[in-house]
CSV table of C-alpha atoms in Angstrom, one decimal:
chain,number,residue,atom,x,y,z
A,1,UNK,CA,180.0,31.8,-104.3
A,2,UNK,CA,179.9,34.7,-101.6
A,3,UNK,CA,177.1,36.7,-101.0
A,4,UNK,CA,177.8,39.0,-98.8
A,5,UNK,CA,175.8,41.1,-96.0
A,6,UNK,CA,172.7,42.4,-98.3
A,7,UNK,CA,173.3,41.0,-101.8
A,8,UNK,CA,169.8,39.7,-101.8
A,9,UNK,CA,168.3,42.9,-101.1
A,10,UNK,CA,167.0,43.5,-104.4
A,11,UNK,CA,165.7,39.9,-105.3
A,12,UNK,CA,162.3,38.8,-103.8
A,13,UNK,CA,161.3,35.5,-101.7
A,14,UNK,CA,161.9,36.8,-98.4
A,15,UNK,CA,164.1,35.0,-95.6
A,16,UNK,CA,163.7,31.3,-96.7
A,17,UNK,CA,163.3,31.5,-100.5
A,18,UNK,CA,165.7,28.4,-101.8
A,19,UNK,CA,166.1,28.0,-105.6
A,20,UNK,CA,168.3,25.8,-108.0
A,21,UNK,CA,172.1,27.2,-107.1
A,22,UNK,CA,174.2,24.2,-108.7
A,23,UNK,CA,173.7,21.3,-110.6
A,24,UNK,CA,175.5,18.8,-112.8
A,25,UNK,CA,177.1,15.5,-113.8
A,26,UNK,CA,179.9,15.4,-115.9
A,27,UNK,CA,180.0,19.3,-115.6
A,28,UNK,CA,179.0,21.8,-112.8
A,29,UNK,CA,177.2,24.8,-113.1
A,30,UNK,CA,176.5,27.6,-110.1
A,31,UNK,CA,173.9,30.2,-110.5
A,32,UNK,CA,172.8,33.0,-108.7
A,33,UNK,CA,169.3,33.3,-109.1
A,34,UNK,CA,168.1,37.2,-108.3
A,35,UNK,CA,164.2,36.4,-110.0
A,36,UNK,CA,164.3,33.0,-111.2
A,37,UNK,CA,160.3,33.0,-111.4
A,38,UNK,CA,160.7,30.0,-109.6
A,39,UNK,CA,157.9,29.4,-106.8
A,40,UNK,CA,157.3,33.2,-106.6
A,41,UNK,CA,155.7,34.4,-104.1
A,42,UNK,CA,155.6,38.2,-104.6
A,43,UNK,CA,156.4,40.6,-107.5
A,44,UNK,CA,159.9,41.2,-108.9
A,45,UNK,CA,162.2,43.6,-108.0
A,46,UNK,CA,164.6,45.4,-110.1
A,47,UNK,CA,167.7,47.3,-109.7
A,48,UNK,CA,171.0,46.9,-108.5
A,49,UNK,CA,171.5,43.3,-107.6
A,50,UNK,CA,174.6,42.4,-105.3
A,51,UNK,CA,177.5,42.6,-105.0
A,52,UNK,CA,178.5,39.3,-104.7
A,53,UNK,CA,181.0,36.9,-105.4
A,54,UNK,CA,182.6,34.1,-107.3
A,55,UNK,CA,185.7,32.6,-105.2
A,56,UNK,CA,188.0,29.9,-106.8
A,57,UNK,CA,190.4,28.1,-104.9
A,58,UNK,CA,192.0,24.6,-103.7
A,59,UNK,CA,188.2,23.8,-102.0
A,60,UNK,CA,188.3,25.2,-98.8
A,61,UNK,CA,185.1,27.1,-97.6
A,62,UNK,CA,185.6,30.6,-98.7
A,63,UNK,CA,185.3,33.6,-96.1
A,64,UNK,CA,182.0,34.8,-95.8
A,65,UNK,CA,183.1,38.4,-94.9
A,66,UNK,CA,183.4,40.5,-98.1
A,67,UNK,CA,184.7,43.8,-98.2
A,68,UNK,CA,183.0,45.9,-101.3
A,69,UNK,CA,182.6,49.5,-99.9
A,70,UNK,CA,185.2,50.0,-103.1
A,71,UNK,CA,181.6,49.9,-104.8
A,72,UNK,CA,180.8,53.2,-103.5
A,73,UNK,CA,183.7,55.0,-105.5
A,74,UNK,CA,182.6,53.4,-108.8
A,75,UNK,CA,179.9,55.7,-109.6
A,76,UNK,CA,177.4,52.3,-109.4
A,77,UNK,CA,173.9,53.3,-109.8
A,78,UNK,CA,171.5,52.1,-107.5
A,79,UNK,CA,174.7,51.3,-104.8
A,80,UNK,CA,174.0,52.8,-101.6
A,81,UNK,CA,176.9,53.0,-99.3
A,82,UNK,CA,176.5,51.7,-95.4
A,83,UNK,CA,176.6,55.9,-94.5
A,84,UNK,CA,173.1,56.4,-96.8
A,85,UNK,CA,171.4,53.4,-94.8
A,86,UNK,CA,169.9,52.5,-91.5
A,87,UNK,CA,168.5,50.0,-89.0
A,88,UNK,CA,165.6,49.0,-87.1
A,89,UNK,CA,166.3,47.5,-83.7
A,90,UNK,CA,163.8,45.8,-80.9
A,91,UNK,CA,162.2,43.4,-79.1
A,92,UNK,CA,160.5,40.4,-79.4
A,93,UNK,CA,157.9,38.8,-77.4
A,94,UNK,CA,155.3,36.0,-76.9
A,95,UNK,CA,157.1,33.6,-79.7
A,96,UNK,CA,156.0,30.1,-78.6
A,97,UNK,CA,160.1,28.5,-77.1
A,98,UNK,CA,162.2,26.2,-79.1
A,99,UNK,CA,161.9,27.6,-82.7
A,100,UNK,CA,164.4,29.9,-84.3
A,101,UNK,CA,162.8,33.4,-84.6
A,102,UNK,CA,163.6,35.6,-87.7
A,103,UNK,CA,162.6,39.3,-88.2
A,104,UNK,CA,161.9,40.1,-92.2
A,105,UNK,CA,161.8,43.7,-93.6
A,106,UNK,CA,160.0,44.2,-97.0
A,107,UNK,CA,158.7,46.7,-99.8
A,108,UNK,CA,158.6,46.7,-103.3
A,109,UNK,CA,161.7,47.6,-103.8
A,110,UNK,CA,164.3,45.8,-101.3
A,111,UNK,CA,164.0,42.7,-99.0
A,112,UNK,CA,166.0,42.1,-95.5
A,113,UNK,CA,166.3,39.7,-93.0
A,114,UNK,CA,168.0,39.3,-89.5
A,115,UNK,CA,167.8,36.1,-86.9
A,116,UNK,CA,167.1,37.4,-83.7
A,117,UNK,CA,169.2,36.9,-80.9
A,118,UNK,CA,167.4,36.4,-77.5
A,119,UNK,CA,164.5,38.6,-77.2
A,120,UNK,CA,166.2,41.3,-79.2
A,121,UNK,CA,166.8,42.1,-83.0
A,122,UNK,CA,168.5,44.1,-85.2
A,123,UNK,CA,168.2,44.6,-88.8
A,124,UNK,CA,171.2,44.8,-91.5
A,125,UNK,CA,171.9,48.0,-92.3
A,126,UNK,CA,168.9,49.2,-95.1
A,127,UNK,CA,168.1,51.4,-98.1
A,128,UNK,CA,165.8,54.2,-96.4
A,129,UNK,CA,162.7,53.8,-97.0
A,130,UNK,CA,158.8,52.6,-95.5
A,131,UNK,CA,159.0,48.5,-94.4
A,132,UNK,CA,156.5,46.0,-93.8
A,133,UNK,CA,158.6,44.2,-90.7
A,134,UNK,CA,157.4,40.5,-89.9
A,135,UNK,CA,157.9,37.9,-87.5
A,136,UNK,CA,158.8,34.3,-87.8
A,137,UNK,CA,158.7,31.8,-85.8
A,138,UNK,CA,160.7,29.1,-87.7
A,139,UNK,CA,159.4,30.0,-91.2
A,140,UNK,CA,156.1,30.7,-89.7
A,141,UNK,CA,154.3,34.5,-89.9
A,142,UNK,CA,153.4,35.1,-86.6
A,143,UNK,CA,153.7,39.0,-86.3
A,144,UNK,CA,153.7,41.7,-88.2
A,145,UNK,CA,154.7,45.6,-88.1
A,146,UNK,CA,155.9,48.7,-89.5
A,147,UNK,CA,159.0,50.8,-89.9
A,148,UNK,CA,160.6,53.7,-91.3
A,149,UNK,CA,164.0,53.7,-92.2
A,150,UNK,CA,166.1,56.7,-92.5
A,151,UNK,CA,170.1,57.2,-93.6
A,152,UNK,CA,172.1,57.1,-90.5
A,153,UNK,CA,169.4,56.5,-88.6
A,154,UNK,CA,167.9,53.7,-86.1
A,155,UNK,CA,164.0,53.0,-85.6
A,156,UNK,CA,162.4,50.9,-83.1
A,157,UNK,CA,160.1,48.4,-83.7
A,158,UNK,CA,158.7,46.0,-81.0
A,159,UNK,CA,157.5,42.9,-82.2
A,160,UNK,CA,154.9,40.2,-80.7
A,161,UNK,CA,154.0,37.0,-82.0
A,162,UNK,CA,149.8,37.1,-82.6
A,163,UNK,CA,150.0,33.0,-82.9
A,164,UNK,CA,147.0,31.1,-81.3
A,165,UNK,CA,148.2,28.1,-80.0
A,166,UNK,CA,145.0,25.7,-78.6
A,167,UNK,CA,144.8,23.0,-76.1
A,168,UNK,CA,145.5,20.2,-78.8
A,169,UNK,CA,144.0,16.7,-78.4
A,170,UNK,CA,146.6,15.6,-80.9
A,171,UNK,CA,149.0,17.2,-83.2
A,172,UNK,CA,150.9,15.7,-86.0
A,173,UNK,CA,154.5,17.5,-86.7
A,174,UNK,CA,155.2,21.7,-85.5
A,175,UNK,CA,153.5,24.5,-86.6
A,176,UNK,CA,156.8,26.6,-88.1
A,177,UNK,CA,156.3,27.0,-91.8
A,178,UNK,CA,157.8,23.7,-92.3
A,179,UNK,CA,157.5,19.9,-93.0
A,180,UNK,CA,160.5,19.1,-90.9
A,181,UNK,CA,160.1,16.2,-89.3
A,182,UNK,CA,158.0,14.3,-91.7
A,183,UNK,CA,158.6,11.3,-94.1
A,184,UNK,CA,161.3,12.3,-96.6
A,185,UNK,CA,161.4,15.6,-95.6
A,186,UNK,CA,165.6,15.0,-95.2
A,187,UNK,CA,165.9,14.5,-98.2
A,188,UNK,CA,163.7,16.5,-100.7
A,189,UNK,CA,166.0,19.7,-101.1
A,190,UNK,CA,168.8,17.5,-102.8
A,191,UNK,CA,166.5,14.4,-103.9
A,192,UNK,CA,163.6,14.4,-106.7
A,193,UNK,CA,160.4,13.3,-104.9
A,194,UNK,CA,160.9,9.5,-107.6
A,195,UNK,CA,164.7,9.5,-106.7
A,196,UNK,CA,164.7,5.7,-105.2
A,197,UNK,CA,166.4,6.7,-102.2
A,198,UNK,CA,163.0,8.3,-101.3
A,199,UNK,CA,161.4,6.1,-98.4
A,200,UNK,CA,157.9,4.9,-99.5
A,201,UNK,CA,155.6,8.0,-100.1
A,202,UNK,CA,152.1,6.0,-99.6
A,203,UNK,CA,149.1,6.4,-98.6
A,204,UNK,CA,150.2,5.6,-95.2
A,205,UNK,CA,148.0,5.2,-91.6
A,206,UNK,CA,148.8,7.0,-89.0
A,207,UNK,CA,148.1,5.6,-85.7
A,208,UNK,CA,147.5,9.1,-83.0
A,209,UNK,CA,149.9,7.2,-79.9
A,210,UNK,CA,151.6,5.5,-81.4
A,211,UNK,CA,153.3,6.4,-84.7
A,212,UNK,CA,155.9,8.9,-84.9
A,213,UNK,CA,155.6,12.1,-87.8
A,214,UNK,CA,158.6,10.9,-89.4
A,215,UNK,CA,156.1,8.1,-90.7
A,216,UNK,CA,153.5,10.8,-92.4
A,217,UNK,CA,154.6,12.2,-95.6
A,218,UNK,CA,155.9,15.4,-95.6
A,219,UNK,CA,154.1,16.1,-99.6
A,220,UNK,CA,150.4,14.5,-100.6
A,221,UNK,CA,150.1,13.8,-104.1
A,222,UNK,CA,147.3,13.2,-106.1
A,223,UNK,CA,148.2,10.7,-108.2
A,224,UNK,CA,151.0,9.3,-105.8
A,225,UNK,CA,149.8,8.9,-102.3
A,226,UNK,CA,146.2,10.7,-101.7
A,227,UNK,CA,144.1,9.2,-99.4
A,228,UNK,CA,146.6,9.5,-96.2
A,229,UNK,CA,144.4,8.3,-93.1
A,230,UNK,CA,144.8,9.0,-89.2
A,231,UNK,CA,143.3,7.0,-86.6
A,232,UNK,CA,142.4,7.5,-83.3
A,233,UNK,CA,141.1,6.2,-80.5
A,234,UNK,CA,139.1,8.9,-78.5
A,235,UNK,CA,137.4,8.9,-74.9
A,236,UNK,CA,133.8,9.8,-74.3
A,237,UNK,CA,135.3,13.3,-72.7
A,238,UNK,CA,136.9,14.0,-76.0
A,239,UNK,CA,134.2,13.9,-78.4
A,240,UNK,CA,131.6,16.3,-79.3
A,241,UNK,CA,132.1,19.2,-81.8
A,242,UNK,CA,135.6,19.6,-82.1
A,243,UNK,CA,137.9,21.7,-84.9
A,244,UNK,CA,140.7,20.1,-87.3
A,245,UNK,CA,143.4,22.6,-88.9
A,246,UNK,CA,145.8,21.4,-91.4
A,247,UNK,CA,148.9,24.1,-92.3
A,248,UNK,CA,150.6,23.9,-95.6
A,249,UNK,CA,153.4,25.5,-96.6
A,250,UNK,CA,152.5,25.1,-100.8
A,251,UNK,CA,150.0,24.3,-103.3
A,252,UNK,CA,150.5,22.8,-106.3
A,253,UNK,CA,148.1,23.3,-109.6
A,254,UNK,CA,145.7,24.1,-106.8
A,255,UNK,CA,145.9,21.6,-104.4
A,256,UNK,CA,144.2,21.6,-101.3
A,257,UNK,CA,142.8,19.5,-98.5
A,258,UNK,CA,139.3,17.5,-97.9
A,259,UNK,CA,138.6,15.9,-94.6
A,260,UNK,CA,136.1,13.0,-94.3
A,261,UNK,CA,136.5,12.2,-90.2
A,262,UNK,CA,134.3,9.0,-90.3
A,263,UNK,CA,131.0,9.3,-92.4
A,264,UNK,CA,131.3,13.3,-92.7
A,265,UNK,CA,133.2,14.9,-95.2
A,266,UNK,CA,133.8,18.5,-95.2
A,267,UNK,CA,133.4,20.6,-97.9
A,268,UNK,CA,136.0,21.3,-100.8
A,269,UNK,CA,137.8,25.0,-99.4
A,270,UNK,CA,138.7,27.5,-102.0
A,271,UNK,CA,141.8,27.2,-104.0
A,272,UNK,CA,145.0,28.5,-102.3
A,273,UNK,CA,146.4,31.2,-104.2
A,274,UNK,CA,148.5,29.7,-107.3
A,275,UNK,CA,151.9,29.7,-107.8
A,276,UNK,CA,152.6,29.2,-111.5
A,277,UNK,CA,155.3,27.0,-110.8
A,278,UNK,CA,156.7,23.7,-109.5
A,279,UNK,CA,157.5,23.4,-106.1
A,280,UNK,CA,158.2,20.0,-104.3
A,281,UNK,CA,159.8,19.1,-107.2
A,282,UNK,CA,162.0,21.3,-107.3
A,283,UNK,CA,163.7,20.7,-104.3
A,284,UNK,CA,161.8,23.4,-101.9
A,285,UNK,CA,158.4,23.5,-99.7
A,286,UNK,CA,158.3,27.1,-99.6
A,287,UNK,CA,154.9,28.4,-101.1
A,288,UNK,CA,152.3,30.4,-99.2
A,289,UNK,CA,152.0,29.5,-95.3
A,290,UNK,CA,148.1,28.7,-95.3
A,291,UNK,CA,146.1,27.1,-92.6
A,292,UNK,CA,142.9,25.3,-93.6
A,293,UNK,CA,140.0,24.8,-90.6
A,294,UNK,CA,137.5,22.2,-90.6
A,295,UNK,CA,134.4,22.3,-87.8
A,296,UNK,CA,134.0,18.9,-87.1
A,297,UNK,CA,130.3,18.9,-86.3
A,298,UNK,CA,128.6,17.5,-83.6
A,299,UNK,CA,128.3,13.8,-83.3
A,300,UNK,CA,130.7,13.0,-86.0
A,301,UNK,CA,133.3,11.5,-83.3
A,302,UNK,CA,132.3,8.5,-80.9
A,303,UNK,CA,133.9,7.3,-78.4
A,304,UNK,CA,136.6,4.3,-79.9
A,305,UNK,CA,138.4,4.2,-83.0
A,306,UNK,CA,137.6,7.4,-85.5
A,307,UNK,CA,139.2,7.6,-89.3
A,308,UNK,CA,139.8,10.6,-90.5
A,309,UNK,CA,140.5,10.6,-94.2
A,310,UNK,CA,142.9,13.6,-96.2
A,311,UNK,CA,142.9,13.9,-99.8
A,312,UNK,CA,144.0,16.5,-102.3
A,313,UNK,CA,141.1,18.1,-104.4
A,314,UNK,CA,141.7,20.3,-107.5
A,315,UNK,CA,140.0,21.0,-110.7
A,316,UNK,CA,143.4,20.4,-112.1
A,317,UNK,CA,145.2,16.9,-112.9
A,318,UNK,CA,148.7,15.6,-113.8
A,319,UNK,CA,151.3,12.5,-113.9
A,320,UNK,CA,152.4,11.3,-110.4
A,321,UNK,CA,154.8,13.7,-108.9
A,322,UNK,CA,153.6,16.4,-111.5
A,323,UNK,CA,149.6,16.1,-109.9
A,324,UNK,CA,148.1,18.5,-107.8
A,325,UNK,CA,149.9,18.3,-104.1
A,326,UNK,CA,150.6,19.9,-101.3
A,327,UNK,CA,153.3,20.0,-98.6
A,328,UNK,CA,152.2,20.1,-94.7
A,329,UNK,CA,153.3,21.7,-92.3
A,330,UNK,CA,151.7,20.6,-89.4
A,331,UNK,CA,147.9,18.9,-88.5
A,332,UNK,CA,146.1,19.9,-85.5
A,333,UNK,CA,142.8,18.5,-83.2
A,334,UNK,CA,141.4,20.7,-80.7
């Protein structure tokens, strides 16, 4: 299947959106999904969808160049030919190093995304019309703007990442919109979360020193594995009121995060904002980005060994893989 250029540009998900493209046993079957309803984060869009592609030959990987400017002398409606579009050019600054940075343009009526190159962008060509532009570090919003697009035209938009990045005492996997790194992470866009081939999911402890992210799940579940516990061993100089943030990258049934760091417990945060669908299981961690911050008061840490306790809450339930959950993305101290 060959997707050329813009052919998502009237589906919805943004950059990262992954959905169900092929499955099978005995037989195969390929889809393109345009609005599968599947872990939807934003409205539909309608329209023209494409073009695209189905290639059949001995099995080689098909060219990825397409040429279907034919499209335009077909009378198509709702085809815009590359001389009715533009582009949005610029810059890019203050995105932390080491992280792939993509540049997404949206309204309610087409979606685009580039990968930048450098410290410089530039946009497919797009349908004219009013954009809301964002920045990504990774997967990770980080920045956000606004552009005007015009047939034949090029805007500028100069873009800055806005991310607050503390002085950490400890961390626990990368703040980029993703669980990479983490236990079975690998594996969970061709493996079921029960496929045996799945390491252990838990509860596990994790040892701040010592033991490595690819040893914290990447997905909490509440029937499965809540209760996930960190330890660590703090010095008088590192005590004192301090603030936990725990990123997620999606909710299930409402799932969401409570902290008990010793003998406090924080409260229960409001429910993320839900996604009528299944996530996880489905192959993807791509929900809502959502950062959840717990004040560690005063006195709650002492010097020595300190536990702090995770487990999903939700006024939901469900059967093992099918409970409330959540996927992280990252787990920060400062």
């Amino acid at each position: 299947m060959v997707l050329p250029g813009t052919a998502y540009e009237t589906s919805s998900g943004g950059p990262f959106m992954r959905d169900i493209n092929n499955q099978g046993s005995s037989q195969q079957e390929l889809y393109w999904y345009m609005n599968s309803g599947h872990e939807q984060t934003e409205s539909f869009r309608t329209g023209f969808f494409g073009p695209y592609a189905l290639v059949f030959n001995s099995g080689s990987t098909p060219s990825a160049s397409l040429d279907t400017s034919f499209f335009g002398s077909l009378g198509v409606t709702g085809y815009v030919g590359s001389s009715s579009r533009g582009k949005v050019t610029g810059s890019i600054s203050n995105v932390q190093s080491g992280y792939t940075v993509v540049v997404g343009f949206k309204n309610s009526a087409q979606q685009y995304w580039t990968t930048a190159s450098g410290s410089s962008y530039t946009s497919p060509l797009m349908k004219p019309g009013t954009y809301t532009v964002t920045l990504f570090k990774g997967e990770l919003e980080v920045g956000t703007g606004s552009a005007s697009v015009s047939a034949g035209g090029t805007t500028t938009v100069n873009l800055s990442s806005n991310e607050y990045i503390p002085n950490a005492l400890w961390s626990i996997g990368n703040s980029d919109g993703t669980p990479k790194g983490f236990l079975n992470a690998d594996k969970i866009e061709t493996m079921h979360p029960s496929d045996s081939r799945m390491s252990s999911w838990g509860p596990v402890t994790y040892t701040i020193g010592s033991s490595s992210a690819s040893s914290w799940p990447m997905a909490q579940f509440i029937s499965v594995n809540n209760g996930n516990k960190i330890v660590w061993t703090a010095s008088s100089s590192q005590i004192g009121a301090r603030t936990l943030v725990i990123r997620i990258t999606s909710s299930f049934a409402s799932g969401r995060p409570v902290v008990t760091v010793n003998s406090w417990t924080s409260s229960t945060p409001a429910a993320p904002t839900k996604i009528d669908s299944r996530g996880v299981t489905r192959g993807t961690w791509r929900g809502n980005n959502q950062a959840f911050t717990y004040s560690i008061p005063s006195g709650t840490l002492i010097a020595g060994k300190n536990t702090f306790t995770i487990n999903v809450a939700s006024g939901s339930s469900g059967d093992t893989f099918l409970s409330p959950n959540i996927v992280y993305d990252s787990i920060v101290l400062y």
